[in-house]
Amino acid sequence: VKVASLGAVSASSSVVRSTAVSAGKDSVVVVIEGGTARSHSTDEELIITASLLRSSGLAASEFKFAWSCQTFTGGICYDSNTRVRLDLSGKKSAVLQLPARVLDFNEFKFTVQASAVGISAAASQWVTILPDSPVVLIDRVVKTRVRSDSVLRLRSTCSISG
C-alpha cells in the first residue's frame, strides 16, 4: 500500500492538496480533492470529487465507484432531515454530491472505492460539518454559585483566523 500527498497551486494562488492511496501491483491511485480532511458548512451542498491516476491499461470508464460514510466514532451516517441512514449506494460516480443540511454538525469519514476487473483502490476524506451559526467555546469555567432567580450576563470576544 502506498500513500502519497500531492500539492499544487491553483490559479487563485491557493494551495490545493490531495491525498492518494493505492493498492496492488498496478499503480492505480484514487485521489480526493482537498486532501484527507476539510471543513464544510452545513448550509451548503457538499461535493467530494475523486479522480484516478493510473498506469494500468484500463480506461477511467472501466472503473466503478462506491462511496461510504461513517462518523468519527465509527457509527452510521444519518440524514439529518429524515433521521434515516444516509444511503450512498446509488452514488456510483467519481463525484459525490449531498444537498445542504443533509448532515448535522459532526465529523464524517467519506471513503471512495474505485474498482475495475482485478484491480481496486480507495481513498478517504474526513469532513467536519460546521453549523450555520458560530459555536462558542468557553475556555475557562469559574466556579461560582448562581441563584436560580439571577440574571447571568456573559461577555465574549470573537476572533476569526484564516
Coordinates of N, CA, C and O in Angstrom, one line a residue:
V1 N 0.9 -1.2 0.0 CA 0.0 0.0 0.0 C 0.9 1.2 0.0 O 1.8 1.3 0.8
K2 N 0.6 2.2 -0.9 CA 1.3 3.4 -1.0 C 0.4 4.6 -0.6 O -0.7 4.6 -1.0
V3 N 1.0 5.6 0.1 CA 0.2 6.8 0.4 C 1.1 7.9 -0.1 O 2.3 8.0 0.2
A4 N 0.4 8.8 -0.9 CA 1.2 10.0 -1.4 C 0.3 11.2 -1.2 O -0.9 11.2 -1.3
S5 N 1.0 12.3 -0.8 CA 0.3 13.6 -0.6 C 0.8 14.5 -1.8 O 2.0 14.7 -2.0
L6 N -0.2 15.0 -2.5 CA 0.1 15.7 -3.7 C -0.3 17.2 -3.4 O -1.3 17.5 -2.8
G7 N 0.5 18.1 -4.0 CA 0.1 19.5 -3.8 C 0.3 20.3 -5.1 O 1.2 20.0 -5.9
A8 N -0.5 21.3 -5.3 CA -0.4 22.2 -6.4 C -0.9 23.6 -6.1 O -1.7 23.7 -5.2
V9 N -0.5 24.6 -6.8 CA -1.0 25.9 -6.6 C -2.0 26.2 -7.7 O -1.7 26.1 -8.9
S10 N -3.2 26.6 -7.3 CA -4.3 26.9 -8.3 C -4.1 28.3 -8.8 O -3.3 29.1 -8.4
A11 N -5.0 28.6 -9.8 CA -4.9 29.9 -10.4 C -5.2 31.0 -9.4 O -4.8 32.2 -9.6
S12 N -6.0 30.7 -8.4 CA -6.3 31.7 -7.4 C -5.2 31.8 -6.3 O -5.4 32.5 -5.3
S13 N -4.1 31.2 -6.5 CA -3.0 31.2 -5.6 C -3.2 30.5 -4.3 O -2.5 30.7 -3.3
S14 N -4.2 29.6 -4.3 CA -4.5 28.8 -3.1 C -3.9 27.5 -3.3 O -3.7 27.0 -4.4
V15 N -3.5 26.8 -2.2 CA -2.8 25.5 -2.3 C -3.9 24.5 -2.3 O -4.8 24.5 -1.5
V16 N -3.9 23.6 -3.3 CA -4.8 22.5 -3.4 C -4.1 21.2 -3.0 O -3.1 20.9 -3.6
R17 N -4.6 20.6 -2.0 CA -4.0 19.3 -1.5 C -4.9 18.2 -1.8 O -6.1 18.2 -1.7
S18 N -4.2 17.1 -2.2 CA -4.9 15.8 -2.4 C -4.1 14.7 -1.8 O -2.9 14.8 -1.6
T19 N -4.8 13.7 -1.4 CA -4.1 12.5 -0.8 C -4.5 11.3 -1.7 O -5.7 11.1 -2.0
A20 N -3.6 10.5 -2.0 CA -3.8 9.4 -2.8 C -3.4 8.1 -2.1 O -2.4 8.1 -1.4
V21 N -4.2 7.1 -2.2 CA -3.9 5.8 -1.7 C -4.0 4.7 -2.8 O -5.0 4.7 -3.5
S22 N -3.0 3.9 -2.9 CA -3.0 2.9 -4.0 C -2.8 1.5 -3.4 O -2.2 1.4 -2.3
A23 N -3.3 0.5 -4.0 CA -3.1 -0.8 -3.5 C -2.9 -1.8 -4.7 O -3.5 -1.5 -5.8
G24 N -2.1 -2.8 -4.5 CA -1.9 -3.8 -5.5 C -0.7 -3.5 -6.4 O 0.0 -2.5 -6.2
K25 N -0.4 -4.4 -7.3 CA 0.8 -4.2 -8.2 C 0.6 -3.1 -9.2 O 1.5 -2.4 -9.5
D26 N -0.6 -3.0 -9.8 CA -0.8 -1.9 -10.8 C -0.9 -0.6 -10.0 O -1.3 -0.5 -8.9
S27 N -0.4 0.4 -10.6 CA -0.3 1.7 -10.0 C -1.6 2.6 -10.2 O -1.6 3.6 -10.8
V28 N -2.7 2.0 -9.8 CA -4.0 2.7 -9.9 C -4.1 3.5 -8.5 O -4.0 2.9 -7.5
V29 N -4.4 4.7 -8.6 CA -4.5 5.6 -7.4 C -5.8 6.4 -7.4 O -6.1 6.9 -8.5
V30 N -6.5 6.4 -6.3 CA -7.6 7.3 -6.2 C -7.2 8.5 -5.4 O -6.5 8.5 -4.4
V31 N -7.6 9.7 -6.0 CA -7.2 11.0 -5.3 C -8.5 11.7 -5.0 O -9.4 11.8 -5.9
I32 N -8.6 12.2 -3.8 CA -9.8 13.0 -3.4 C -9.3 14.4 -3.3 O -8.3 14.7 -2.5
E33 N -9.9 15.3 -4.0 CA -9.5 16.7 -4.0 C -9.7 17.3 -2.6 O -10.7 17.0 -1.9
G34 N -8.8 18.1 -2.1 CA -8.9 18.7 -0.8 C -8.1 18.0 0.3 O -8.1 18.5 1.4
G35 N -7.6 16.9 0.0 CA -6.8 16.2 1.0 C -7.5 15.2 1.9 O -8.6 14.8 1.6
T36 N -6.9 14.9 3.0 CA -7.5 13.9 3.9 C -8.5 14.5 4.9 O -9.3 13.8 5.5
A37 N -8.6 15.8 5.0 CA -9.5 16.5 5.9 C -9.9 17.9 5.4 O -9.0 18.6 4.9
R38 N -11.1 18.2 5.7 CA -11.6 19.6 5.4 C -12.8 19.9 6.2 O -13.4 19.0 6.7
S39 N -13.2 21.2 6.2 CA -14.4 21.5 6.9 C -15.4 22.1 5.9 O -15.0 22.6 4.8
H40 N -16.6 22.0 6.2 CA -17.7 22.4 5.3 C -18.9 22.9 6.1 O -19.2 22.4 7.1
S41 N -19.6 23.9 5.6 CA -20.8 24.5 6.2 C -22.0 23.6 6.0 O -22.2 23.1 4.9
T42 N -22.8 23.4 7.0 CA -24.0 22.6 6.9 C -25.0 23.2 5.9 O -25.9 22.5 5.4
D43 N -24.9 24.5 5.7 CA -25.9 25.1 4.8 C -25.5 25.2 3.3 O -26.1 25.9 2.5
E44 N -24.5 24.5 3.0 CA -24.0 24.4 1.6 C -24.0 23.0 1.1 O -23.7 22.1 1.9
E45 N -24.2 22.8 -0.2 CA -24.1 21.5 -0.8 C -22.7 21.0 -0.6 O -21.7 21.7 -0.8
L46 N -22.6 19.7 -0.3 CA -21.3 19.1 -0.1 C -20.9 18.3 -1.4 O -21.7 17.5 -1.9
I47 N -19.8 18.6 -2.0 CA -19.3 17.9 -3.2 C -17.9 17.4 -2.9 O -17.0 18.2 -2.5
I48 N -17.8 16.1 -3.0 CA -16.5 15.5 -2.9 C -16.1 14.8 -4.2 O -16.9 14.0 -4.8
T49 N -14.9 15.2 -4.7 CA -14.5 14.7 -6.1 C -13.3 13.8 -6.0 O -12.3 14.2 -5.4
A50 N -13.5 12.6 -6.5 CA -12.4 11.7 -6.6 C -11.9 11.6 -8.1 O -12.7 11.8 -9.0
S51 N -10.7 11.3 -8.3 CA -10.2 11.1 -9.6 C -9.2 9.9 -9.6 O -8.7 9.6 -8.5
L52 N -8.9 9.4 -10.7 CA -7.9 8.3 -10.8 C -6.6 8.7 -11.5 O -6.6 9.5 -12.4
L53 N -5.5 8.2 -10.9 CA -4.2 8.3 -11.5 C -3.8 6.9 -11.7 O -3.9 6.1 -10.8
R54 N -3.4 6.5 -12.9 CA -3.2 5.1 -13.2 C -2.1 4.9 -14.3 O -2.0 5.7 -15.1
S55 N -1.5 3.8 -14.2 CA -0.6 3.4 -15.3 C -0.9 2.1 -15.9 O -0.2 1.5 -16.7
S56 N -2.1 1.5 -15.4 CA -2.5 0.3 -16.0 C -3.2 0.6 -17.3 O -3.4 1.8 -17.6
G57 N -3.5 -0.4 -18.1 CA -4.1 -0.1 -19.4 C -5.5 0.1 -19.4 O -6.2 0.2 -20.5
L58 N -6.1 0.3 -18.2 CA -7.6 0.5 -18.1 C -8.0 1.9 -18.3 O -7.3 2.8 -17.9
A59 N -9.1 2.1 -19.0 CA -9.7 3.5 -19.2 C -10.5 3.8 -17.9 O -11.0 2.9 -17.2
A60 N -10.6 5.1 -17.7 CA -11.4 5.6 -16.5 C -12.8 5.1 -16.5 O -13.4 4.8 -15.5
S61 N -13.4 4.9 -17.7 CA -14.8 4.5 -17.9 C -14.9 3.0 -17.4 O -16.1 2.6 -17.2
E62 N -13.9 2.3 -17.3 CA -13.9 0.9 -16.8 C -14.0 0.7 -15.3 O -14.3 -0.3 -14.8
F63 N -13.8 1.8 -14.6 CA -13.9 1.8 -13.2 C -15.3 2.1 -12.6 O -16.0 3.0 -13.2
K64 N -15.6 1.4 -11.6 CA -16.9 1.7 -10.9 C -16.5 2.3 -9.5 O -15.5 1.9 -8.9
F65 N -17.3 3.2 -9.1 CA -17.1 3.9 -7.8 C -18.1 3.5 -6.8 O -19.3 3.4 -7.1
A66 N -17.7 3.4 -5.5 CA -18.7 3.1 -4.4 C -18.3 4.0 -3.3 O -17.1 4.0 -2.9
W67 N -19.2 4.7 -2.7 CA -19.0 5.6 -1.6 C -19.5 5.1 -0.3 O -20.6 4.4 -0.3
S68 N -18.9 5.4 0.8 CA -19.4 5.0 2.1 C -19.1 6.2 3.1 O -18.3 7.1 2.8
C69 N -19.8 6.2 4.2 CA -19.7 7.3 5.2 C -19.8 6.6 6.6 O -20.6 5.7 6.8
Q70 N -19.0 7.2 7.5 CA -19.1 6.8 8.9 C -18.8 8.0 9.7 O -18.1 9.0 9.3
T71 N -19.3 8.0 11.0 CA -19.0 9.2 11.9 C -17.6 9.0 12.5 O -17.0 7.9 12.3
F72 N -17.1 10.0 13.2 CA -15.8 9.9 13.8 C -15.7 8.8 14.8 O -14.6 8.3 15.1
T73 N -16.8 8.3 15.3 CA -16.8 7.2 16.3 C -16.9 5.9 15.6 O -17.0 4.8 16.3
G74 N -17.0 5.9 14.3 CA -17.2 4.7 13.5 C -18.7 4.3 13.3 O -19.0 3.2 12.8
G75 N -19.6 5.2 13.7 CA -21.0 5.0 13.6 C -21.6 5.2 12.2 O -20.9 5.6 11.3
I76 N -22.8 5.0 12.1 CA -23.6 5.2 10.9 C -23.9 6.6 10.6 O -24.2 7.4 11.5
C77 N -23.8 7.1 9.4 CA -24.2 8.4 9.0 C -25.7 8.5 8.8 O -26.2 7.6 8.1
Y78 N -26.3 9.5 9.3 CA -27.8 9.6 9.1 C -28.1 10.9 8.4 O -27.4 11.9 8.6
D79 N -29.2 10.9 7.6 CA -29.7 12.1 7.0 C -30.4 12.9 8.1 O -31.3 12.4 8.8
S80 N -29.9 14.2 8.3 CA -30.4 15.0 9.4 C -31.9 15.4 9.3 O -32.5 15.7 10.2
N81 N -32.4 15.3 8.0 CA -33.8 15.7 7.8 C -34.7 14.5 8.1 O -35.8 14.7 8.6
T82 N -34.4 13.3 7.6 CA -35.3 12.2 7.8 C -34.9 11.3 8.9 O -35.7 10.4 9.3
R83 N -33.7 11.4 9.5 CA -33.2 10.6 10.6 C -33.1 9.1 10.1 O -33.2 8.2 10.9
V84 N -32.9 8.9 8.8 CA -32.8 7.6 8.2 C -31.3 7.5 7.8 O -30.7 8.5 7.5
R85 N -30.8 6.3 7.8 CA -29.4 6.0 7.4 C -29.1 6.7 6.1 O -29.9 6.5 5.2
L86 N -28.0 7.4 6.0 CA -27.6 8.0 4.7 C -27.3 6.9 3.7 O -26.3 6.2 3.9
D87 N -28.0 6.8 2.7 CA -27.8 5.8 1.7 C -27.0 6.3 0.5 O -27.4 7.2 -0.3
L88 N -25.8 5.8 0.4 CA -24.9 6.2 -0.7 C -24.8 5.2 -1.8 O -24.0 5.3 -2.7
S89 N -25.6 4.1 -1.7 CA -25.5 3.0 -2.6 C -25.8 3.4 -4.1 O -25.3 2.8 -5.0
G90 N -26.5 4.5 -4.3 CA -26.8 5.0 -5.6 C -25.8 5.9 -6.2 O -25.8 6.3 -7.3
K91 N -24.8 6.3 -5.3 CA -23.8 7.2 -5.8 C -22.6 6.4 -6.4 O -21.7 5.9 -5.7
K92 N -22.7 6.3 -7.7 CA -21.7 5.4 -8.4 C -20.7 6.2 -9.2 O -19.8 5.6 -9.9
S93 N -20.7 7.5 -9.2 CA -19.8 8.3 -10.0 C -18.6 8.7 -9.1 O -18.6 8.5 -7.9
A94 N -17.6 9.3 -9.7 CA -16.4 9.8 -9.0 C -16.7 11.1 -8.2 O -15.9 11.5 -7.4
V95 N -17.9 11.7 -8.4 CA -18.3 12.9 -7.7 C -19.5 12.5 -6.8 O -20.5 12.1 -7.2
L96 N -19.3 12.8 -5.5 CA -20.4 12.6 -4.5 C -21.0 14.0 -4.2 O -20.2 14.9 -3.8
Q97 N -22.3 14.1 -4.4 CA -23.0 15.4 -4.1 C -24.1 15.1 -3.1 O -24.9 14.2 -3.3
L98 N -24.0 15.9 -2.0 CA -25.1 15.8 -1.0 C -25.7 17.2 -0.8 O -25.0 18.2 -0.7
P99 N -27.0 17.3 -0.8 CA -27.7 18.6 -0.6 C -27.3 19.3 0.7 O -26.9 18.6 1.7
A100 N -27.5 20.5 0.8 CA -27.3 21.3 2.0 C -28.2 20.7 3.1 O -29.3 20.2 2.8
R101 N -27.7 20.8 4.3 CA -28.4 20.4 5.5 C -28.8 18.9 5.6 O -29.6 18.5 6.4
V102 N -28.1 18.1 4.8 CA -28.3 16.6 5.0 C -27.5 16.1 6.2 O -28.0 15.2 6.9
L103 N -26.4 16.7 6.4 CA -25.5 16.3 7.6 C -25.5 17.3 8.7 O -25.4 18.5 8.4
D104 N -25.7 16.8 9.9 CA -25.6 17.7 11.1 C -24.1 18.0 11.4 O -23.2 17.4 10.9
F105 N -24.0 18.9 12.3 CA -22.7 19.3 12.9 C -22.0 18.1 13.5 O -22.5 17.5 14.4
N106 N -20.9 17.6 12.8 CA -20.2 16.4 13.2 C -19.0 16.2 12.3 O -18.8 17.0 11.4
E107 N -18.3 15.2 12.6 CA -17.2 14.8 11.7 C -17.5 13.5 11.0 O -17.9 12.5 11.7
F108 N -17.3 13.4 9.7 CA -17.7 12.3 8.9 C -16.5 11.8 8.1 O -15.7 12.7 7.5
K109 N -16.3 10.5 7.9 CA -15.3 10.0 7.1 C -16.0 9.4 5.8 O -16.7 8.5 5.9
F110 N -15.6 10.0 4.7 CA -16.2 9.6 3.4 C -15.1 8.8 2.7 O -13.9 9.2 2.6
T111 N -15.4 7.6 2.2 CA -14.4 6.7 1.6 C -15.0 6.4 0.2 O -16.2 6.1 0.1
V112 N -14.1 6.5 -0.8 CA -14.5 6.0 -2.2 C -13.6 4.8 -2.5 O -12.4 4.8 -2.3
Q113 N -14.3 3.9 -3.1 CA -13.6 2.7 -3.6 C -13.8 2.6 -5.1 O -14.9 2.7 -5.6
A114 N -12.7 2.7 -5.8 CA -12.7 2.6 -7.3 C -12.3 1.2 -7.7 O -11.2 0.7 -7.2
S115 N -13.0 0.5 -8.5 CA -12.6 -0.9 -8.9 C -12.9 -1.1 -10.4 O -13.9 -0.6 -10.9
A116 N -12.1 -2.0 -10.9 CA -12.3 -2.5 -12.3 C -11.9 -4.0 -12.2 O -11.5 -4.4 -11.1
V117 N -11.9 -4.7 -13.3 CA -11.6 -6.1 -13.3 C -10.2 -6.3 -12.7 O -9.2 -5.9 -13.3
G118 N -10.2 -7.0 -11.6 CA -8.9 -7.4 -11.0 C -8.1 -6.3 -10.3 O -7.0 -6.5 -9.9
I119 N -8.7 -5.1 -10.2 CA -7.9 -4.0 -9.5 C -8.8 -3.1 -8.8 O -10.0 -2.9 -9.2
S120 N -8.3 -2.6 -7.7 CA -9.1 -1.6 -6.9 C -8.2 -0.7 -6.1 O -7.1 -1.1 -5.8
A121 N -8.7 0.4 -5.7 CA -8.0 1.4 -4.9 C -9.1 2.2 -4.1 O -10.2 2.3 -4.5
A122 N -8.7 2.7 -3.0 CA -9.6 3.5 -2.2 C -8.9 4.7 -1.6 O -7.7 4.7 -1.5
A123 N -9.7 5.7 -1.2 CA -9.2 6.9 -0.6 C -10.3 7.4 0.4 O -11.5 7.2 0.1
S124 N -9.9 8.1 1.4 CA -10.8 8.7 2.4 C -10.6 10.1 2.6 O -9.5 10.6 2.5
Q125 N -11.6 10.8 3.0 CA -11.5 12.2 3.4 C -12.4 12.4 4.6 O -13.6 12.0 4.6
W126 N -11.9 13.1 5.7 CA -12.7 13.5 6.8 C -13.2 14.8 6.5 O -12.5 15.8 6.1
V127 N -14.5 15.0 6.8 CA -15.2 16.2 6.6 C -15.9 16.7 7.9 O -16.7 15.9 8.4
T128 N -15.5 17.8 8.4 CA -16.1 18.4 9.6 C -17.2 19.3 9.1 O -17.0 20.3 8.4
I129 N -18.4 19.0 9.5 CA -19.6 19.8 9.1 C -19.7 20.8 10.2 O -19.9 20.5 11.4
L130 N -19.7 22.1 9.8 CA -19.8 23.2 10.7 C -21.2 23.7 10.7 O -21.9 23.7 9.7
P131 N -21.7 24.1 11.9 CA -23.1 24.7 11.9 C -23.2 26.0 11.2 O -22.2 26.7 11.0
D132 N -24.4 26.4 10.8 CA -24.6 27.6 10.1 C -24.5 28.8 11.0 O -24.4 29.9 10.5
S133 N -24.4 28.6 12.3 CA -24.2 29.7 13.2 C -23.0 29.4 14.0 O -22.7 28.2 14.2
P134 N -22.2 30.4 14.5 CA -21.0 30.1 15.2 C -21.2 29.3 16.5 O -22.2 29.4 17.1
V135 N -20.2 28.5 16.8 CA -20.2 27.8 18.1 C -19.3 28.5 19.0 O -18.2 29.0 18.7
V136 N -19.8 28.7 20.2 CA -19.0 29.4 21.3 C -18.4 28.4 22.2 O -19.1 27.6 22.8
L137 N -17.1 28.4 22.3 CA -16.4 27.5 23.2 C -15.9 28.3 24.4 O -15.3 29.4 24.3
I138 N -16.2 27.9 25.6 CA -15.8 28.6 26.8 C -14.5 27.9 27.3 O -14.5 26.7 27.7
D139 N -13.4 28.7 27.4 CA -12.1 28.2 27.8 C -12.0 28.0 29.3 O -11.5 27.0 29.7
R140 N -12.5 28.9 30.0 CA -12.4 28.8 31.5 C -13.8 28.8 32.1 O -14.7 29.6 31.7
V141 N -13.9 28.0 33.0 CA -15.2 27.9 33.8 C -14.8 28.3 35.2 O -14.0 27.7 35.9
V142 N -15.5 29.3 35.7 CA -15.2 29.8 37.0 C -16.3 29.2 38.0 O -17.5 29.3 37.7
K143 N -15.8 28.6 39.0 CA -16.7 28.0 40.0 C -17.4 29.1 40.8 O -16.7 29.9 41.5
T144 N -18.6 29.2 40.7 CA -19.4 30.2 41.5 C -20.8 29.7 41.7 O -21.2 28.8 41.0
R145 N -21.4 30.3 42.6 CA -22.8 29.9 42.9 C -23.7 31.0 42.2 O -23.5 32.1 42.4
V146 N -24.7 30.5 41.5 CA -25.6 31.4 40.9 C -27.0 31.0 41.4 O -27.4 29.8 41.3
R147 N -27.7 32.0 41.8 CA -29.1 31.7 42.3 C -30.0 31.5 41.1 O -29.8 32.1 40.0
S148 N -31.0 30.7 41.3 CA -31.9 30.4 40.1 C -32.7 31.6 39.6 O -33.1 31.7 38.5
D149 N -32.8 32.7 40.5 CA -33.5 33.9 40.0 C -32.6 35.0 39.6 O -33.0 36.1 39.3
S150 N -31.3 34.7 39.4 CA -30.3 35.6 39.0 C -30.3 35.7 37.5 O -30.6 34.8 36.8
V151 N -29.8 36.9 37.0 CA -29.6 37.1 35.6 C -28.1 36.9 35.3 O -27.3 37.5 36.0
L152 N -27.8 36.1 34.4 CA -26.4 35.8 34.1 C -26.0 36.6 32.8 O -26.7 36.4 31.8
R153 N -25.0 37.4 32.9 CA -24.5 38.2 31.8 C -23.2 37.6 31.3 O -22.3 37.5 32.1
L154 N -23.0 37.4 30.1 CA -21.8 36.9 29.5 C -21.2 37.9 28.6 O -22.0 38.5 27.8
R155 N -19.9 38.0 28.6 CA -19.3 38.9 27.6 C -18.3 38.0 26.8 O -17.6 37.2 27.4
S156 N -18.2 38.1 25.5 CA -17.3 37.3 24.8 C -16.6 38.2 23.8 O -17.0 39.2 23.4
T157 N -15.4 37.7 23.4 CA -14.6 38.3 22.4 C -14.4 37.3 21.3 O -14.0 36.1 21.6
C158 N -14.7 37.7 20.1 CA -14.6 36.7 19.0 C -13.5 37.1 18.0 O -13.2 38.3 17.8
S159 N -12.8 36.1 17.5 CA -11.8 36.4 16.6 C -11.9 35.3 15.5 O -12.2 34.2 15.7
I160 N -11.6 35.7 14.3 CA -11.7 34.8 13.1 C -10.3 34.7 12.5 O -9.7 35.7 12.2
S161 N -9.8 33.5 12.4 CA -8.5 33.4 11.8 C -8.6 32.6 10.5 O -9.5 31.9 10.3
G162 N -7.6 32.8 9.7 CA -7.6 32.1 8.5 C -7.8 33.0 7.4 O -7.6 33.1 6.3

